[in-house]
C-alpha positions as MATLAB code, in Angstrom:
seq = 'MDIEAPNPEAPRLLAHVEMLAGTIGERNVWRYEALRRAADYIDEEFTRHGYEPHRQTYEVSRVPVSNVEAALPGTTRAAEIVLLGAHFDTVSGCPGANDNGTGVAALLELSRRFAGRPQPRTIRFVAFVNEE';
ca = [
     112.772  124.154  129.448;
     113.952  120.594  131.067;
     117.447  120.366  131.439;
     118.847  116.989  131.624;
     120.988  115.748  134.473;
     124.918  115.084  133.450;
     124.466  111.220  132.830;
     127.140  110.102  136.057;
     128.457  107.014  133.626;
     129.786  109.269  131.054;
     133.166  109.770  132.455;
     133.432  105.969  133.190;
     131.955  105.314  129.507;
     134.645  107.682  128.118;
     137.583  106.608  129.701;
     136.699  103.176  128.436;
     136.630  104.509  124.750;
     139.444  106.662  125.445;
     141.708  103.578  126.730;
     140.668  101.227  123.779;
     140.561  103.412  120.749;
     143.276  105.990  122.245;
     145.821  104.493  124.140;
     145.556  100.714  122.573;
     144.158  101.735  119.379;
     143.866   99.656  116.296;
     143.394   95.753  117.503;
     142.636   92.823  115.400;
     145.124   89.973  114.562;
     147.891   92.153  112.496;
     147.945   94.021  115.644;
     148.396   91.146  118.001;
     149.856   93.011  120.905;
     147.393   96.009  121.032;
     144.329   93.258  120.649;
     146.032   90.953  123.337;
     146.241   94.236  125.690;
     142.159   95.167  124.731;
     141.489   91.577  126.106;
     143.927   92.346  129.044;
     142.003   95.373  129.748;
     138.490   94.038  129.612;
     139.617   91.046  131.694;
     141.149   93.424  134.277;
     137.897   95.639  134.321;
     135.530   92.483  134.844;
     137.543   91.722  137.723;
     137.350   94.501  139.149;
     133.790   94.683  139.404;
     133.957   91.469  141.383;
     133.546   88.699  138.471;
     135.738   85.829  137.690;
     136.142   86.184  133.865;
     137.367   83.447  131.750;
     138.309   83.597  128.133;
     137.449   81.019  125.387;
     140.414   81.177  123.187;
     140.992   79.589  119.570;
     143.397   80.212  116.544;
     142.948   82.755  113.872;
     145.802   83.436  111.425;
     147.988   81.218  113.556;
     147.836   83.483  116.616;
     145.381   82.789  119.844;
     142.616   85.248  120.454;
     140.032   85.209  122.976;
     136.458   86.303  123.908;
     136.323   87.079  127.491;
     133.570   86.464  129.341;
     132.014   87.112  133.210;
     128.909   85.650  134.385;
     126.374   86.649  136.881;
     124.521   83.703  138.186;
     120.811   83.478  138.360;
     119.119   82.899  141.381;
     115.707   81.637  140.742;
     115.791   80.795  136.790;
     119.678   80.267  136.558;
     119.356   78.218  133.391;
     117.747   81.029  131.783;
     120.332   83.393  129.912;
     120.694   86.903  128.942;
     123.793   87.407  127.081;
     125.165   90.865  126.343;
     127.909   91.398  124.592;
     130.036   93.611  121.961;
     133.191   92.964  120.048;
     136.648   94.498  120.648;
     138.417   94.387  117.467;
     138.766   96.889  115.120;
     138.866   96.931  111.132;
     142.370   97.532  109.819;
     143.479  101.230  110.050;
     140.857  102.121  112.420;
     141.258  102.860  116.183;
     137.594  101.616  116.886;
     136.329  104.396  118.973;
     132.598  104.029  117.440;
     133.166  100.811  115.975;
     133.171   98.938  118.763;
     134.655  100.628  121.408;
     131.726  102.178  122.674;
     129.791   98.787  122.820;
     132.731   97.469  124.555;
     132.103  100.658  127.194;
     128.866   99.945  127.334;
     129.407   96.376  128.031;
     132.064   96.918  131.110;
     129.859   99.548  132.619;
     126.398   97.256  132.678;
     128.921   94.629  134.437;
     129.756   96.908  137.122;
     126.331   98.073  137.849;
     124.496   94.698  137.850;
     127.831   93.837  140.165;
     126.423   92.445  143.233;
     123.244   92.847  142.662;
     121.378   89.236  142.073;
     119.135   88.270  139.314;
     116.678   85.871  138.970;
     118.281   84.993  135.459;
     121.922   84.504  134.833;
     123.810   87.450  132.808;
     126.641   86.966  130.389;
     128.706   89.578  129.822;
     130.958   88.778  126.923;
     133.540   90.460  125.170;
     134.081   89.018  121.465;
     137.022   88.991  119.445;
     137.477   88.769  115.937;
     134.178   90.265  114.821;
     135.901   92.299  111.997;
];
């Protein structure tokens, strides 16, 4: 019987989901402070991985919301872009662990794994707001 080795990323993935769904919780324009905290958390993680994130801000329901993006510039085919994304907002009344805390956790871990590892194509890691 083959026993699969534990995934070394599992604790980090779980920590991201726990932060987003447990500590921060429901995050949308009606829970604006939590939505802002989630964007700040994502920004901080991208920065920690060595990126210079930027925000694409626009207004929804009279409040500013932001997509958070980090990029790993390509080396030889920089104009070709690979986009990896997940949304970080949730529907009302939901902490969003499965939709889409898990997607954001995967996005953050992919950004960590690619950090400092030059690639031919540009990779953009984008956490989208207001998908819900």
